[in-house]
Amino acid sequence: MTSTWLTWPRPPLGATPREPVVAKAAAQRISFSGPQARALWQPRLDRLRDVAIAIELEMVRREHIPATVLWTGYDGIEALTERARAIGLEAKPVKASLGYAADWTQEAWIDEPKRLLDYAFLIGAAALDVAMADPAAEDVVKTAIRFGYPACCAESWANHLRRGGSDSLASLLAREDNAAMPAHTALGVLGLGPVRHAPCSAGCVATRDRSRAFLDLGRQLGFIEEMSWLEEIACWTVNASLVNGIAEITTAAFRCTWLSDEGPSQPRPAAPAPRPEKRKAAAITAAGSADILAELGIGFESAGFASPFAMRSRFSAVVWEQTAALRRATTAVHVGCGDGLLLQLLAQTKPKLKLYGTEEDTALAEAARQRLGASSPVLAGASIEALAALSRLVPGGIDIAFVDPERLGDRDALVAISAIARSIIVIGTDRSLHRFRDMDNLAATMGLALLPGRAARVSATLSPAMDRLH
Amino acid sequence: MTVEVRPLGDKCNIKCRYCYQEGIRTAGNVPTRYDLDAIMATLDRLAEPFSLFGGEIMMTRRPDLERLMQLGFDRHGGVGMQTNGTLIEERDIELFRKYRVRIGISIDGPGPLNDARWAGSLPATRRATARIEAAIETLCREGMPPNVIVTLNRINASPDRLAVLCDWIGFLGSLGVRKLRLHLLEQDETEGGEGLALTAQENLVALRRLRQLEQELSSVEFDIFAEMAAMLRGDDARTSCVFHACDPYATRAVVGVESDGRLGNCGRTNKDGVTHLRASREAFERQLSLYRTPQSDDGCQDCRFFLACKGNCPGTAIGGDWRKRSIDCPVWFGLFEDIETELQANGETVISRSERRADLEAKMIAAWSIGDNPTLHSLLQPAEAT
Ligand code: SF4
Ligand code: SF4
């Protein structure tokens, strides 16, 4: 990154010692909009900054302006003075200002405090009068004009300085609609040219003429490609804003920001950033807590769970564990289906599954019908009768039956299920897992044979060798 | 510093109605492929523990995901992962165990309470939620309880649903979940009138109730309250990014490692669909400006909690403009006040009421002005020693 910086704008400068801050800070605080933008524009911006210094020095050499101010770190001082001398100019130090500490080591602080500063040099023809850049000089307007300001801009900048201002973009933003800010005016802060003075307005015609002169001189000096980049930048749409003293410029390629001394107490609303249209989700239907609890699941105590949350979580885990088995199935039944929650979760996971439920408790059976709709029959009555009805309803049998063996009561029911279901999956409820610790124990205690290696955490598949049950 | 690895950027399999990354996806700015070697080289260079992040990290090819997990395990003894949990499968459980993956799962509540995490249609949303609930229970049963991240919104924490949310959190505690992170909904992303965001007052009521719940449930901890108390004590060594003077141009607390290995910013400040790259220098314009800007102009001037709060996350700034204080200011202020009162009642010193506050603020402002961001802890040390 460049170690020498053009001051922004040209003298006369504000009284506060912030001159290097704005240009350097804005350049260091560039954040590109993506890798491609960075790959293209980072080297271009670095190059443009160097070229702007060369053009500016040439303007001094040709006496278009009496001098310019360049900032450099301690290590750049020698090269800078040498560079000035090589083209017959003199470099005089005018002030120093604290730079930034973020990447300094503590040793640097202690050993070489001089490296913490940035140094300003006035560069001009020999016998320089350093007071020429001073804002307190008698005739600020005249000084500004000598430094290349058109008369209109010299007047407005002098007024701004008299009010204690120092930041040229801030002064413009405080007066103008940021939407109309030309790119060269907004990005002048980066020290790239072609705008080098503080313009009086975004649409200032005289400023446009001075920019053209800068571009012409650049081309004369052989910076053809670089000047074409500046022409390209001129067509950019930029959004510049100053909010609570923080300036931000956004372009398609990057954004940059700096803290201005101005504007903290007179915030100017920034134009809202263009926002991609957001896809609307379905409107919210807000049911109260009673409805929500019903939707979460009722009858959890009789189903063997400590709470509706436990029942929902467990049934979700059962469905998740049995993903592979469900993939092959086309029909399933939940024996003792309660309010139909497990069946609903199954339907959500595999909508094509034909589902059946049986439930002795008439209120729960009704709740299940409500939850599931007409396409999933819920058969009422004691398990045995309901299962007999189910076998008449589905004579070809059912692929999977989900059961809580504790709730079945006697083995006859399990025998009846095995007669219609090709596969039986037992579910561990809070009650049974509390009592038996895990699915293996549960099965062993109840005399059930599991498919080898198929005991999962909260559900398990019974062995198809169900002969023992008959 | 938190390093978030994002091979697929903001790509996600669901479309939460309030997701802060939605602008990026709508603008089509999601990578279609990633360079795993470049990502791993960057992680090597950073030499920091990292978290696997998204979008949805579980959309990454499993062999690639496993390489990242292995790298985290080999270098740092484990790896964090934040996921929506919908794509976790049986085979992943072993991977999590093998590479000591610390899992964070985002869910706002059971079944219908999670409907804001929209998956395209109601049945798909409910199916996704059931998979998340299953993943949480399974991980708990496997002895790897996940941290749970809950975003408070009208669907799960409106006044008439808050009790249900609290009971569910109690249930999570009984399953084995120990830590919950609470997020407030990003209000600016729901401007389409979806009405998901709670008002500041409702958010405050919800958070106060949850704080009370934390005291009732011995096993569950919400990290936000402990962090706020720590900040008031001036102990900011382990608190999260929102309390650490975040610079949206170079989010130091959160660094993204993107699909091509480059470093990215935390995406929460991207309001225009562009993922900006990191600036070359971190700076503190936001905090410097907030400190001197009156509260009536969206600053934090004269707020006694400024050292602790610092205007909070720029991604939640008023009007989506990072230069302003957090839109959730009333919530933070209210909670800081509660915690301040309690700490003082216990005889503790809090920086918000300390006579050293002005001095600490001056030191912090001076440090920020030259681009430095010391911890409060470090500022308190030397004076305590004398
Ligand atoms: S933008 Fe917000 S969430 Fe992101 S790093 Fe900064 S404080 Fe943290
Ligand atoms: S509580 Fe509000 S005013 Fe105070 S620091 Fe935080 S955001 Fe600013």
PDB file of N, CA and C in Angstrom, chain B residues 259-307:
ATOM      1  N   SER B 259     -15.732 -19.513   0.966  1.00  0.00           N
ATOM      2  CA  SER B 259     -15.604 -20.684   0.092  1.00  0.00           C
ATOM      3  C   SER B 259     -14.253 -20.775  -0.612  1.00  0.00           C
ATOM      4  N   ASP B 260     -13.607 -19.629  -0.878  1.00  0.00           N
ATOM      5  CA  ASP B 260     -12.319 -19.670  -1.572  1.00  0.00           C
ATOM      6  C   ASP B 260     -11.155 -19.445  -0.608  1.00  0.00           C
ATOM      7  N   GLY B 261     -11.437 -19.521   0.679  1.00  0.00           N
ATOM      8  CA  GLY B 261     -10.374 -19.397   1.674  1.00  0.00           C
ATOM      9  C   GLY B 261     -10.124 -17.967   2.117  1.00  0.00           C
ATOM     10  N   ARG B 262     -10.755 -16.992   1.437  1.00  0.00           N
ATOM     11  CA  ARG B 262     -10.503 -15.610   1.834  1.00  0.00           C
ATOM     12  C   ARG B 262     -11.221 -15.308   3.159  1.00  0.00           C
ATOM     13  N   LEU B 263     -10.752 -14.226   3.798  1.00  0.00           N
ATOM     14  CA  LEU B 263     -11.360 -13.845   5.063  1.00  0.00           C
ATOM     15  C   LEU B 263     -12.541 -12.924   4.810  1.00  0.00           C
ATOM     16  N   GLY B 264     -13.611 -13.174   5.479  1.00  0.00           N
ATOM     17  CA  GLY B 264     -14.800 -12.332   5.316  1.00  0.00           C
ATOM     18  C   GLY B 264     -15.208 -11.751   6.661  1.00  0.00           C
ATOM     19  N   ASN B 265     -16.140 -10.851   6.594  1.00  0.00           N
ATOM     20  CA  ASN B 265     -16.682 -10.260   7.811  1.00  0.00           C
ATOM     21  C   ASN B 265     -17.855 -11.075   8.296  1.00  0.00           C
ATOM     22  N   CYS B 266     -18.225 -10.827   9.518  1.00  0.00           N
ATOM     23  CA  CYS B 266     -19.489 -11.348  10.012  1.00  0.00           C
ATOM     24  C   CYS B 266     -20.585 -10.765   9.119  1.00  0.00           C
ATOM     25  N   GLY B 267     -21.515 -11.606   8.711  1.00  0.00           N
ATOM     26  CA  GLY B 267     -22.506 -11.167   7.729  1.00  0.00           C
ATOM     27  C   GLY B 267     -23.638 -10.341   8.301  1.00  0.00           C
ATOM     28  N   ARG B 268     -23.665 -10.121   9.613  1.00  0.00           N
ATOM     29  CA  ARG B 268     -24.867  -9.502  10.172  1.00  0.00           C
ATOM     30  C   ARG B 268     -25.027  -8.037   9.803  1.00  0.00           C
ATOM     31  N   THR B 269     -23.942  -7.434   9.299  1.00  0.00           N
ATOM     32  CA  THR B 269     -24.099  -6.029   8.916  1.00  0.00           C
ATOM     33  C   THR B 269     -24.366  -5.875   7.418  1.00  0.00           C
ATOM     34  N   ASN B 270     -24.443  -6.967   6.700  1.00  0.00           N
ATOM     35  CA  ASN B 270     -24.729  -6.868   5.264  1.00  0.00           C
ATOM     36  C   ASN B 270     -26.212  -6.621   5.060  1.00  0.00           C
ATOM     37  N   LYS B 271     -26.540  -5.396   4.763  1.00  0.00           N
ATOM     38  CA  LYS B 271     -27.965  -5.090   4.622  1.00  0.00           C
ATOM     39  C   LYS B 271     -28.365  -4.914   3.161  1.00  0.00           C
ATOM     40  N   ASP B 272     -27.398  -4.899   2.259  1.00  0.00           N
ATOM     41  CA  ASP B 272     -27.750  -4.615   0.871  1.00  0.00           C
ATOM     42  C   ASP B 272     -27.434  -5.791  -0.050  1.00  0.00           C
ATOM     43  N   GLY B 273     -27.296  -6.971   0.548  1.00  0.00           N
ATOM     44  CA  GLY B 273     -27.069  -8.150  -0.274  1.00  0.00           C
ATOM     45  C   GLY B 273     -25.634  -8.332  -0.722  1.00  0.00           C
ATOM     46  N   VAL B 274     -24.706  -7.537  -0.193  1.00  0.00           N
ATOM     47  CA  VAL B 274     -23.304  -7.662  -0.600  1.00  0.00           C
ATOM     48  C   VAL B 274     -22.470  -8.104   0.598  1.00  0.00           C
ATOM     49  N   THR B 275     -21.685  -9.175   0.396  1.00  0.00           N
ATOM     50  CA  THR B 275     -20.766  -9.603   1.449  1.00  0.00           C
ATOM     51  C   THR B 275     -19.448  -8.880   1.230  1.00  0.00           C
ATOM     52  N   HIS B 276     -19.248  -7.769   1.900  1.00  0.00           N
ATOM     53  CA  HIS B 276     -18.013  -7.017   1.701  1.00  0.00           C
ATOM     54  C   HIS B 276     -16.831  -7.734   2.327  1.00  0.00           C
ATOM     55  N   LEU B 277     -15.670  -7.596   1.686  1.00  0.00           N
ATOM     56  CA  LEU B 277     -14.449  -8.184   2.248  1.00  0.00           C
ATOM     57  C   LEU B 277     -13.955  -7.305   3.388  1.00  0.00           C
ATOM     58  N   ARG B 278     -13.024  -7.845   4.143  1.00  0.00           N
ATOM     59  CA  ARG B 278     -12.520  -7.084   5.291  1.00  0.00           C
ATOM     60  C   ARG B 278     -11.664  -5.914   4.833  1.00  0.00           C
ATOM     61  N   ALA B 279     -11.815  -4.796   5.513  1.00  0.00           N
ATOM     62  CA  ALA B 279     -10.932  -3.658   5.260  1.00  0.00           C
ATOM     63  C   ALA B 279      -9.556  -3.991   5.838  1.00  0.00           C
ATOM     64  N   SER B 280      -8.525  -3.272   5.363  1.00  0.00           N
ATOM     65  CA  SER B 280      -7.180  -3.644   5.797  1.00  0.00           C
ATOM     66  C   SER B 280      -6.900  -3.207   7.234  1.00  0.00           C
ATOM     67  N   ARG B 281      -7.714  -2.324   7.757  1.00  0.00           N
ATOM     68  CA  ARG B 281      -7.470  -1.864   9.117  1.00  0.00           C
ATOM     69  C   ARG B 281      -8.775  -1.800   9.901  1.00  0.00           C
ATOM     70  N   GLU B 282      -8.712  -2.272  11.143  1.00  0.00           N
ATOM     71  CA  GLU B 282      -9.867  -2.184  12.021  1.00  0.00           C
ATOM     72  C   GLU B 282      -9.926  -0.764  12.605  1.00  0.00           C
ATOM     73  N   ALA B 283     -11.106  -0.217  12.781  1.00  0.00           N
ATOM     74  CA  ALA B 283     -11.213   1.109  13.381  1.00  0.00           C
ATOM     75  C   ALA B 283     -12.518   1.200  14.176  1.00  0.00           C
ATOM     76  N   PHE B 284     -12.659   2.255  14.910  1.00  0.00           N
ATOM     77  CA  PHE B 284     -13.751   2.330  15.879  1.00  0.00           C
ATOM     78  C   PHE B 284     -14.588   3.590  15.715  1.00  0.00           C
ATOM     79  N   GLU B 285     -14.789   3.953  14.445  1.00  0.00           N
ATOM     80  CA  GLU B 285     -15.602   5.141  14.176  1.00  0.00           C
ATOM     81  C   GLU B 285     -16.954   5.037  14.878  1.00  0.00           C
ATOM     82  N   ARG B 286     -17.536   3.835  14.830  1.00  0.00           N
ATOM     83  CA  ARG B 286     -18.894   3.687  15.363  1.00  0.00           C
ATOM     84  C   ARG B 286     -18.940   4.024  16.853  1.00  0.00           C
ATOM     85  N   GLN B 287     -17.998   3.462  17.605  1.00  0.00           N
ATOM     86  CA  GLN B 287     -18.031   3.683  19.047  1.00  0.00           C
ATOM     87  C   GLN B 287     -17.685   5.140  19.378  1.00  0.00           C
ATOM     88  N   LEU B 288     -16.703   5.685  18.635  1.00  0.00           N
ATOM     89  CA  LEU B 288     -16.323   7.081  18.890  1.00  0.00           C
ATOM     90  C   LEU B 288     -17.508   8.000  18.619  1.00  0.00           C
ATOM     91  N   SER B 289     -18.225   7.724  17.557  1.00  0.00           N
ATOM     92  CA  SER B 289     -19.367   8.549  17.193  1.00  0.00           C
ATOM     93  C   SER B 289     -20.519   8.352  18.185  1.00  0.00           C
ATOM     94  N   LEU B 290     -20.815   7.105  18.524  1.00  0.00           N
ATOM     95  CA  LEU B 290     -21.931   6.859  19.448  1.00  0.00           C
ATOM     96  C   LEU B 290     -21.691   7.547  20.788  1.00  0.00           C
ATOM     97  N   TYR B 291     -20.433   7.526  21.221  1.00  0.00           N
ATOM     98  CA  TYR B 291     -20.112   8.103  22.525  1.00  0.00           C
ATOM     99  C   TYR B 291     -20.414   9.598  22.569  1.00  0.00           C
ATOM    100  N   ARG B 292     -20.199  10.276  21.433  1.00  0.00           N
ATOM    101  CA  ARG B 292     -20.367  11.728  21.452  1.00  0.00           C
ATOM    102  C   ARG B 292     -21.714  12.172  20.877  1.00  0.00           C
ATOM    103  N   THR B 293     -22.503  11.229  20.379  1.00  0.00           N
ATOM    104  CA  THR B 293     -23.777  11.606  19.757  1.00  0.00           C
ATOM    105  C   THR B 293     -24.932  11.444  20.748  1.00  0.00           C
ATOM    106  N   PRO B 294     -25.764  12.474  20.885  1.00  0.00           N
ATOM    107  CA  PRO B 294     -26.895  12.379  21.820  1.00  0.00           C
ATOM    108  C   PRO B 294     -27.803  11.192  21.502  1.00  0.00           C
ATOM    109  N   GLN B 295     -28.427  10.678  22.531  1.00  0.00           N
ATOM    110  CA  GLN B 295     -29.324   9.531  22.316  1.00  0.00           C
ATOM    111  C   GLN B 295     -30.496   9.907  21.416  1.00  0.00           C
ATOM    112  N   SER B 296     -30.874  11.184  21.448  1.00  0.00           N
ATOM    113  CA  SER B 296     -31.983  11.612  20.584  1.00  0.00           C
ATOM    114  C   SER B 296     -31.585  11.557  19.105  1.00  0.00           C
ATOM    115  N   ASP B 297     -30.280  11.523  18.830  1.00  0.00           N
ATOM    116  CA  ASP B 297     -29.797  11.387  17.446  1.00  0.00           C
ATOM    117  C   ASP B 297     -29.285   9.974  17.184  1.00  0.00           C
ATOM    118  N   ASP B 298     -29.788   9.010  17.927  1.00  0.00           N
ATOM    119  CA  ASP B 298     -29.439   7.600  17.760  1.00  0.00           C
ATOM    120  C   ASP B 298     -28.025   7.259  18.216  1.00  0.00           C
ATOM    121  N   GLY B 299     -27.467   8.091  19.083  1.00  0.00           N
ATOM    122  CA  GLY B 299     -26.177   7.772  19.690  1.00  0.00           C
ATOM    123  C   GLY B 299     -26.365   7.240  21.096  1.00  0.00           C
ATOM    124  N   CYS B 300     -25.284   7.194  21.858  1.00  0.00           N
ATOM    125  CA  CYS B 300     -25.320   6.622  23.212  1.00  0.00           C
ATOM    126  C   CYS B 300     -24.807   7.607  24.261  1.00  0.00           C
ATOM    127  N   GLN B 301     -24.712   8.890  23.876  1.00  0.00           N
ATOM    128  CA  GLN B 301     -24.106   9.867  24.783  1.00  0.00           C
ATOM    129  C   GLN B 301     -24.732   9.794  26.180  1.00  0.00           C
ATOM    130  N   ASP B 302     -23.884   9.812  27.180  1.00  0.00           N
ATOM    131  CA  ASP B 302     -24.289   9.840  28.592  1.00  0.00           C
ATOM    132  C   ASP B 302     -24.939   8.557  29.091  1.00  0.00           C
ATOM    133  N   CYS B 303     -24.904   7.501  28.322  1.00  0.00           N
ATOM    134  CA  CYS B 303     -25.461   6.245  28.837  1.00  0.00           C
ATOM    135  C   CYS B 303     -24.434   5.639  29.789  1.00  0.00           C
ATOM    136  N   ARG B 304     -24.851   5.320  30.991  1.00  0.00           N
ATOM    137  CA  ARG B 304     -23.869   4.819  31.958  1.00  0.00           C
ATOM    138  C   ARG B 304     -23.438   3.386  31.647  1.00  0.00           C
ATOM    139  N   PHE B 305     -24.149   2.733  30.726  1.00  0.00           N
ATOM    140  CA  PHE B 305     -23.767   1.367  30.370  1.00  0.00           C
ATOM    141  C   PHE B 305     -22.881   1.300  29.128  1.00  0.00           C
ATOM    142  N   PHE B 306     -22.447   2.457  28.648  1.00  0.00           N
ATOM    143  CA  PHE B 306     -21.728   2.461  27.371  1.00  0.00           C
ATOM    144  C   PHE B 306     -20.493   1.568  27.389  1.00  0.00           C
ATOM    145  N   LEU B 307     -19.742   1.594  28.468  1.00  0.00           N
ATOM    146  CA  LEU B 307     -18.521   0.768  28.519  1.00  0.00           C
ATOM    147  C   LEU B 307     -18.851  -0.710  28.394  1.00  0.00           C
TER     148      LEU B 307
END
